[in-house]
XYZ file of C-alpha atoms in Angstrom:
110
model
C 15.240 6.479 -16.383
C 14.344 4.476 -13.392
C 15.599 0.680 -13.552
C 12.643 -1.682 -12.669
C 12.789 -2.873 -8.720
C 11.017 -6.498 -9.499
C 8.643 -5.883 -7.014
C 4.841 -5.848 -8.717
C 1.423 -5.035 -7.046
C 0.486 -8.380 -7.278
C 3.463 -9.657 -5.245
C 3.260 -7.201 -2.739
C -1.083 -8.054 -2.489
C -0.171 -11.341 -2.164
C 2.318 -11.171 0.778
C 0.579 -8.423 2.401
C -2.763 -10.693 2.223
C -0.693 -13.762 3.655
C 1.528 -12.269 6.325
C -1.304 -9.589 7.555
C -4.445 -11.851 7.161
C -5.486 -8.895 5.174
C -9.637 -8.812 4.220
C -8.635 -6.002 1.735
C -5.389 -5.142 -0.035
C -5.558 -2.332 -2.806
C -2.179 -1.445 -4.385
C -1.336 1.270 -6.377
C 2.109 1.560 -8.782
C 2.417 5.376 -8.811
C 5.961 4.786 -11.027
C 4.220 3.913 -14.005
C 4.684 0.709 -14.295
C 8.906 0.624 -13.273
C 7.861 -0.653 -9.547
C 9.569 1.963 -7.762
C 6.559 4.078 -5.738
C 3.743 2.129 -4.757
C 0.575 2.953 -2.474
C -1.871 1.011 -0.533
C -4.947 0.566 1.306
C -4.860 -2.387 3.447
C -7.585 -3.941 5.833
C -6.349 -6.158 8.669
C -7.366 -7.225 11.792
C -3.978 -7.054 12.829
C -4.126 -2.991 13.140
C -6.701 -3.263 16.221
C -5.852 -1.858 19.219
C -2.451 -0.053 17.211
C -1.460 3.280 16.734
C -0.652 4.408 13.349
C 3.049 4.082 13.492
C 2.266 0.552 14.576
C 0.485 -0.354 12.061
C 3.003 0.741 9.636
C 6.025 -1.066 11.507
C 3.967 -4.421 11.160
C 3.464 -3.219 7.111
C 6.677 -2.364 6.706
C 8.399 -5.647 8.732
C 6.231 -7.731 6.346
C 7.739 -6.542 3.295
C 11.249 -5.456 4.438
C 13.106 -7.013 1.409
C 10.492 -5.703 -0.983
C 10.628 -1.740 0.923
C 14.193 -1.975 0.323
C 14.122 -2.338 -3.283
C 11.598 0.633 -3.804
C 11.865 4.356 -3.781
C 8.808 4.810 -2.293
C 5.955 3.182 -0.165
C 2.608 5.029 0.883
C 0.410 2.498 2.963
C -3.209 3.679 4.595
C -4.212 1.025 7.221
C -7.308 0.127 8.468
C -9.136 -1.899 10.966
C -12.488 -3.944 9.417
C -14.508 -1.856 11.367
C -12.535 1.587 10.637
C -12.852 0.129 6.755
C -16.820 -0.522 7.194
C -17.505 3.029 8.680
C -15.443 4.494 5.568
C -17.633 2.925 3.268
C -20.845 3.471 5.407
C -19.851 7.075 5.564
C -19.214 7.128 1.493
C -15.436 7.846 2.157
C -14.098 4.565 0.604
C -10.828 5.546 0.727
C -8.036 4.832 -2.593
C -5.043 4.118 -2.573
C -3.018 7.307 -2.360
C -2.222 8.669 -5.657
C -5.109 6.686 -7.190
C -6.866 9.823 -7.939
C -4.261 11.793 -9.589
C -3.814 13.174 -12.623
C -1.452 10.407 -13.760
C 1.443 12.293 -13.486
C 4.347 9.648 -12.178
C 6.577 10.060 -8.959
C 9.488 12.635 -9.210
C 12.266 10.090 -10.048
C 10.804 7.337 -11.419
C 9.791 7.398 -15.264
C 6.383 6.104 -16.993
């Protein structure tokens, strides 16, 4: 059984809002509650003009302490305007994992 990380959704929402000057933050704790595998959407207009793999680096600088102490991190980023034509378009995306089955990350427990 997985030990719990101390990272929470909320914590990471909050820093990811602050650091990022995120619009939208949706998190997602795949581990069943233990903290250890967590997904997100995130909105910035931070990501503009910046590839994918730049966009993660900024994510993933932001919340270096809090990556460390997590088995797993799944982050979708979007640009306000890439996040308006999703929703225009009906394609709101989810977290990932948010539309599973419930089933919990291979090494994590529920």
């Amino acid at each position: 059984m997985s030990e719990p990380s101390g990272v929470s959704a909320e914590g990471l929402k909050v820093k990811i809002t602050d650091l990022l000057n995120a619009s939208y933050v949706e998190i997602e704790d795949m581990s069943g509650g233990c903290g250890q595998a967590f997904s997100a959407v995130i909105v910035s207009p931070q990501f503009e003009k910046k590839t994918t793999l730049a966009r993660h680096r900024l994510v993933n600088g932001a919340l270096k302490t809090e990556i460390a102490a997590i088995h797993a991190w799944t982050p979708k980023c979007y640009t306000p305007e890439q996040w308006q034509k999703q929703k225009e378009d009906g394609k709101e995306a989810v977290a990932p994992g948010k539309n599973t089955t419930g089933e919990v990350v291979d090494g994590t427990s529920a």
